[in-house]
Amino acid sequence: MQAITYSKYGGPDVVQISEVPTPIIKDDQVLIKVHAASVSSGDWRARSLILPKGFGLLGRLMFGIFGPRKPILGTELSGTIEAIGASVKKFKIGDAVVAFPDISMGAHAQYCAMKEDGLIVKKPHNLNFAEAASLCFGGTTALSFLRDKCGIQPNEKVLIIGASGSTGSAAVQIAKSFDAEVTGICGPNNVALVQSIGADHVIDYTKEDFTKNGETYDIILNCNGEIGFSDVEHSLAPRGRLGLILGNFKQLLGLERAPKKSGKKVIPGVAMTKLEDLELLAKLAESGKYKPVIGHTFAFEAAQEAHAMVDTGHKRGNVVLIMQEHPSDNLNMAANNAGANWHPFT
């Protein structure tokens, strides 16, 4: 099969299309024919090894000390079941699915093998394969922080910093599904987008500093860049929580805390994902409460361009590779062989 591989850390030019063995599945595994896969910030970090200060050694230990341990990137995908192991009962050949290999990687290939009881769910009927391939990475991160770490409650005021990115756009919609009042922060080109996905209020950060407008929020979720408690202390309501999806080494170790008397909290950490989370995201998608935002789609052959888009740090929603077209998708990929095709969220 063909796969998009890399053998050294670096810029987008280190990824290439290679011939690799098609996975041979075990009795408890399924073989998925991949139709689409996202290129996420996780792929960018693994490929570039550009990490927040203090994470260099941990990054090498995770991704490979002398070079990439896993040559095929890709944390999430959509596709159809091509083959099943002898003991598989949950899926049948031809099922359309969404899968989340996560740190195991391997989605940027024509085929991917996963355990039947892994992070795999049936594809929501109302999402095309490109949208379905973007269901997990941002969605599970947003869900983990909002529900599990920050304990979101109905009618709470939630501020999403970086509301137009993969995780931020998911967080806006997931927070709304919990009946929160949501304010999104983004640049001027994405105001209409963030409004269209359900934000009650949108702040253009080039025109307004939210820390100086006198508003307070029960949850501030940072999806973009580095921020400290002192930066947002006066924007947090009593018992307010600052969720740090992107945090520095000190914050991850829990060394940055709010004063105990304030009743406020600084919540860093790593998102934890369970199969039930994917099932919930799929249900939200089927009910129309969550639809992944697709900023750009790229053909398989344009993988370097897709990585270059993610490298800018200013991608809108999700960047998706179309690994193999599927008749049910209404995506005009003919123009994509030379580059990107932007699909606005509607």
Coordinates of C-alpha atoms in Angstrom, one line a residue:
M1 CA 0.0 0.0 0.0
Q2 CA 1.0 3.7 -0.2
A3 CA 1.5 5.8 2.9
I4 CA 2.7 9.2 3.8
T5 CA 5.9 8.7 5.8
Y6 CA 8.8 10.6 7.4
S7 CA 12.2 9.3 8.4
K8 CA 13.6 12.4 10.1
Y9 CA 12.3 15.4 12.0
G10 CA 11.8 18.7 10.2
G11 CA 9.6 20.8 8.0
P12 CA 6.9 19.7 5.6
D13 CA 9.5 18.6 3.0
V14 CA 10.4 15.5 5.2
V15 CA 7.1 13.8 4.4
Q16 CA 6.9 11.7 1.3
I17 CA 4.8 9.0 -0.3
S18 CA 6.2 5.5 0.2
E19 CA 5.3 1.9 -0.5
V20 CA 4.9 0.0 2.7
P21 CA 3.4 -3.4 3.6
T22 CA -0.3 -3.5 4.0
P23 CA -1.1 -4.4 7.7
I24 CA -1.9 -8.1 8.4
I25 CA -4.7 -8.2 10.9
K26 CA -5.0 -10.4 13.9
D27 CA -8.1 -12.2 15.0
D28 CA -9.3 -9.3 17.1
Q29 CA -8.5 -6.6 14.6
V30 CA -10.2 -4.9 11.6
L31 CA -8.5 -3.5 8.5
I32 CA -9.9 -0.1 7.6
K33 CA -9.6 1.3 4.1
V34 CA -8.9 4.9 4.8
H35 CA -10.8 7.5 2.8
A36 CA -9.8 10.6 4.8
A37 CA -7.5 11.6 7.6
S38 CA -6.8 14.9 9.3
V39 CA -3.4 16.6 9.6
S40 CA -3.5 17.9 13.2
S41 CA -1.3 19.9 15.5
G42 CA -0.3 16.5 17.0
D43 CA 1.1 15.5 13.6
W44 CA 2.9 18.8 13.3
R45 CA 4.6 18.4 16.7
A46 CA 5.5 14.8 16.0
R47 CA 7.0 15.6 12.6
S48 CA 8.7 18.9 13.5
L49 CA 9.6 18.1 17.1
I50 CA 8.8 21.7 17.9
L51 CA 7.6 21.5 21.5
P52 CA 7.0 24.0 24.3
K53 CA 10.0 24.9 26.3
G54 CA 10.9 22.1 28.7
F55 CA 9.3 19.3 26.7
G56 CA 12.2 18.5 24.4
L57 CA 13.4 15.3 26.2
L58 CA 9.9 14.1 26.8
G59 CA 9.2 14.6 23.1
R60 CA 12.2 12.6 22.0
L61 CA 11.3 9.8 24.4
M62 CA 7.7 9.7 23.0
F63 CA 8.4 10.1 19.3
G64 CA 11.9 8.7 19.0
I65 CA 15.3 9.7 20.3
F66 CA 17.3 9.6 17.1
G67 CA 14.5 9.7 14.6
P68 CA 10.8 9.0 14.3
R69 CA 9.7 5.8 15.9
K70 CA 6.5 5.7 14.0
P71 CA 7.1 6.6 10.3
I72 CA 3.4 7.0 9.4
L73 CA 1.7 9.9 11.0
G74 CA -2.1 10.5 11.4
T75 CA -4.1 10.4 14.6
E76 CA -7.7 10.1 13.2
L77 CA -9.4 8.8 10.1
S78 CA -12.6 7.8 8.4
G79 CA -13.1 4.9 6.1
T80 CA -14.7 1.5 5.5
I81 CA -14.0 -1.9 7.0
E82 CA -12.1 -3.8 4.4
A83 CA -11.5 -7.0 6.4
I84 CA -12.2 -8.4 9.8
G85 CA -10.4 -10.9 12.1
A86 CA -11.8 -14.3 13.0
S87 CA -13.2 -13.2 16.4
V88 CA -14.6 -9.8 15.3
K89 CA -18.3 -9.4 16.1
K90 CA -18.9 -5.6 16.3
F91 CA -18.1 -4.7 12.7
K92 CA -18.7 -6.2 9.3
I93 CA -17.0 -5.7 5.9
G94 CA -18.3 -2.5 4.3
D95 CA -19.2 -0.6 7.5
A96 CA -18.4 3.1 7.3
V97 CA -16.4 4.1 10.5
V98 CA -14.5 6.8 12.3
A99 CA -11.3 5.7 14.1
F100 CA -8.9 7.4 16.4
P101 CA -5.5 5.7 16.5
D102 CA -4.3 8.7 18.6
I103 CA -0.7 8.4 19.6
S104 CA -0.4 5.1 17.9
M105 CA -0.6 7.0 14.6
G106 CA -0.8 5.3 11.2
A107 CA -3.9 7.1 9.7
H108 CA -2.0 8.6 6.8
A109 CA -2.0 5.5 4.8
Q110 CA -4.4 3.6 2.4
Y111 CA -5.1 1.0 5.1
C112 CA -5.0 1.0 8.9
A113 CA -5.4 -1.9 11.3
M114 CA -7.0 -1.5 14.7
K115 CA -8.4 -3.7 17.4
E116 CA -12.2 -4.2 17.3
D117 CA -12.5 -2.8 20.8
G118 CA -10.3 0.2 20.1
L119 CA -11.5 3.8 19.5
I120 CA -13.7 3.0 16.5
V121 CA -17.4 4.0 16.0
K122 CA -19.8 3.9 13.1
K123 CA -19.6 7.0 10.9
P124 CA -22.5 9.5 11.6
H125 CA -24.8 9.3 8.6
N126 CA -24.9 13.0 8.1
L127 CA -21.2 13.6 7.9
N128 CA -19.1 13.0 4.7
F129 CA -15.8 11.2 5.1
A130 CA -13.8 14.4 5.3
E131 CA -15.9 15.7 8.1
A132 CA -16.0 12.4 9.9
A133 CA -12.2 12.2 9.7
S134 CA -12.1 15.4 11.8
L135 CA -14.5 14.2 14.5
C136 CA -12.0 13.0 17.1
F137 CA -8.9 15.0 17.6
G138 CA -10.4 18.4 18.5
G139 CA -13.7 16.9 19.8
T140 CA -12.2 14.6 22.3
T141 CA -9.8 17.2 23.6
A142 CA -12.6 19.8 24.0
L143 CA -14.9 17.2 25.7
S144 CA -12.2 16.1 28.1
F145 CA -11.4 19.6 29.2
L146 CA -14.9 21.1 29.3
R147 CA -16.8 18.1 30.9
D148 CA -14.2 16.1 32.8
K149 CA -11.6 18.7 33.9
C150 CA -13.5 21.9 34.1
G151 CA -16.9 20.4 35.1
I152 CA -19.0 22.5 32.7
Q153 CA -22.6 23.2 33.9
P154 CA -25.7 24.5 32.2
N155 CA -25.9 28.3 31.9
E156 CA -22.3 28.8 32.8
K157 CA -20.4 31.5 30.8
V158 CA -17.6 29.9 28.8
L159 CA -14.8 31.8 26.9
I160 CA -13.0 29.9 24.1
I161 CA -9.6 31.4 23.1
G162 CA -8.8 30.2 19.6
A163 CA -12.4 29.4 18.7
S164 CA -11.8 28.9 14.9
G165 CA -9.2 26.2 15.1
S166 CA -9.7 22.4 15.3
T167 CA -10.2 22.2 19.1
G168 CA -11.6 25.6 19.5
S169 CA -14.4 25.1 16.9
A170 CA -15.2 21.8 18.6
A171 CA -15.2 23.4 22.0
V172 CA -17.7 26.1 21.0
Q173 CA -20.2 23.5 19.8
I174 CA -19.7 21.1 22.7
A175 CA -20.0 23.8 25.2
K176 CA -23.3 24.8 23.6
S177 CA -24.5 21.2 23.8
F178 CA -24.1 21.6 27.6
D179 CA -26.3 24.7 27.4
A180 CA -23.5 27.1 28.2
E181 CA -23.3 30.7 27.1
V182 CA -20.3 30.7 24.8
T183 CA -18.0 33.5 23.8
G184 CA -15.4 32.8 21.1
I185 CA -12.2 34.7 20.4
C186 CA -10.8 34.7 16.9
G187 CA -9.3 36.8 14.2
P188 CA -11.3 39.1 12.0
N189 CA -11.5 36.6 9.1
N190 CA -13.1 34.0 11.3
V191 CA -15.8 36.0 13.1
A192 CA -18.6 34.8 10.8
L193 CA -17.4 31.2 11.1
V194 CA -17.5 31.2 14.9
Q195 CA -20.9 32.8 14.9
S196 CA -22.2 30.2 12.4
I197 CA -21.2 27.3 14.7
G198 CA -23.3 28.6 17.6
A199 CA -21.2 31.1 19.6
D200 CA -23.4 33.5 21.5
H201 CA -20.8 36.2 21.4
V202 CA -17.6 36.6 19.3
I203 CA -14.6 38.8 20.1
D204 CA -12.2 39.9 17.4
Y205 CA -8.9 39.9 19.2
T206 CA -7.5 42.6 16.9
K207 CA -10.2 45.0 18.1
E208 CA -10.9 44.1 21.7
D209 CA -8.9 42.8 24.7
F210 CA -11.2 40.5 26.6
T211 CA -9.2 41.0 29.8
K212 CA -10.2 44.7 29.8
N213 CA -13.9 44.6 28.9
G214 CA -15.1 43.9 32.4
E215 CA -16.8 40.6 31.6
T216 CA -16.2 37.5 33.7
Y217 CA -16.4 33.8 32.8
D218 CA -16.9 30.6 34.7
I219 CA -14.6 28.7 32.3
I220 CA -11.8 30.1 30.1
L221 CA -10.5 27.5 27.8
N222 CA -7.2 28.3 26.1
C223 CA -6.8 26.5 22.8
N224 CA -4.2 28.8 21.2
G225 CA -0.8 29.8 22.5
E226 CA 0.5 30.3 26.0
I227 CA -1.4 32.1 28.8
G228 CA -1.0 32.4 32.5
F229 CA -3.4 32.7 35.4
S230 CA -2.3 36.3 36.0
D231 CA -3.3 37.2 32.5
V232 CA -6.9 36.2 33.0
E233 CA -7.4 36.4 36.8
H234 CA -9.8 39.3 36.7
S235 CA -11.8 37.7 33.8
L236 CA -12.6 34.7 35.9
A237 CA -15.8 34.6 37.9
P238 CA -15.7 33.4 41.5
R239 CA -14.8 29.7 41.4
G240 CA -13.8 30.2 37.8
R241 CA -11.6 27.7 36.0
L242 CA -8.8 28.3 33.5
G243 CA -8.4 25.2 31.2
L244 CA -5.0 25.0 29.6
I245 CA -5.1 22.8 26.5
L246 CA -1.8 24.4 25.6
G247 CA 0.3 25.0 28.6
N248 CA 4.0 25.3 29.5
F249 CA 6.1 22.7 31.4
K250 CA 5.5 24.5 34.7
Q251 CA 1.8 24.5 34.2
L252 CA 1.7 20.9 33.2
L253 CA 3.5 20.0 36.5
G254 CA 0.8 21.9 38.4
L255 CA 3.3 24.5 39.6
E256 CA 1.1 27.4 38.5
R257 CA -1.9 27.7 40.8
A258 CA -4.5 30.3 41.7
P259 CA -4.4 31.6 45.2
K260 CA -6.4 29.3 47.4
K261 CA -8.5 32.1 48.8
S262 CA -9.6 33.1 45.3
G263 CA -11.6 29.9 44.8
K264 CA -10.4 29.8 41.2
K265 CA -8.5 27.0 39.5
V266 CA -5.8 26.5 36.9
I267 CA -6.4 23.2 35.1
P268 CA -3.7 21.9 32.8
G269 CA -3.2 18.3 31.7
V270 CA -3.6 15.9 28.9
A271 CA -6.9 14.9 27.4
M272 CA -8.0 11.4 28.1
T273 CA -10.2 9.6 25.6
K274 CA -12.6 6.7 26.0
L275 CA -14.7 4.9 23.5
E276 CA -17.8 6.4 25.1
D277 CA -16.4 9.9 24.2
L278 CA -16.3 9.0 20.5
E279 CA -19.8 7.5 20.8
L280 CA -21.0 10.8 22.4
L281 CA -19.4 12.9 19.7
A282 CA -21.0 10.7 17.0
K283 CA -24.4 11.2 18.6
L284 CA -23.9 14.9 18.8
A285 CA -23.0 14.9 15.2
E286 CA -26.1 12.9 14.2
S287 CA -28.3 15.2 16.2
G288 CA -26.8 18.3 14.4
K289 CA -25.2 19.7 17.5
Y290 CA -21.6 19.1 16.4
K291 CA -20.2 19.3 12.9
P292 CA -16.4 19.4 12.5
V293 CA -15.2 22.5 10.7
I294 CA -13.2 21.8 7.5
G295 CA -10.9 24.6 6.5
H296 CA -8.9 22.8 3.7
T297 CA -8.8 19.5 2.0
F298 CA -5.8 18.2 0.2
A299 CA -5.2 15.3 -2.1
F300 CA -3.0 12.4 -1.0
E301 CA -0.3 13.6 -3.3
A302 CA -0.3 17.1 -1.7
A303 CA 0.7 16.0 1.8
Q304 CA 3.5 18.4 2.0
E305 CA 1.2 21.3 1.2
A306 CA -1.2 20.1 3.9
H307 CA 1.6 20.0 6.5
A308 CA 2.7 23.5 5.4
M309 CA -0.8 24.7 6.0
V310 CA -0.8 23.3 9.6
D311 CA 2.7 24.8 10.1
T312 CA 1.4 28.3 9.7
G313 CA -0.4 28.0 13.1
H314 CA -3.4 29.8 11.6
K315 CA -5.4 27.1 10.0
R316 CA -9.2 27.4 10.1
G317 CA -10.9 24.3 11.6
N318 CA -9.4 21.1 10.3
V319 CA -7.0 20.2 7.5
V320 CA -7.9 16.9 5.9
L321 CA -6.1 14.6 3.5
I322 CA -8.3 12.7 1.1
M323 CA -6.5 9.3 1.0
Q324 CA -9.0 7.5 -1.3
E325 CA -12.2 9.0 -2.7
H326 CA -15.6 7.5 -1.8
P327 CA -18.6 7.8 -4.1
S328 CA -20.8 9.0 -1.2
D329 CA -18.7 12.1 -0.7
N330 CA -19.6 15.3 -2.6
L331 CA -16.0 16.5 -2.7
N332 CA -14.6 17.9 -5.9
M333 CA -11.1 16.4 -5.6
A334 CA -10.1 17.0 -9.3
A335 CA -8.7 20.4 -8.5
N336 CA -7.0 19.1 -5.3
N337 CA -4.2 17.2 -7.0
A338 CA -2.4 20.5 -7.4
G339 CA -3.2 21.8 -3.9
A340 CA -5.9 22.8 -1.5
N341 CA -9.7 23.1 -1.8
W342 CA -11.4 25.2 0.8
H343 CA -14.8 24.1 2.1
P344 CA -16.6 26.7 4.2
F345 CA -18.6 25.5 7.1
T346 CA -22.3 25.7 6.6

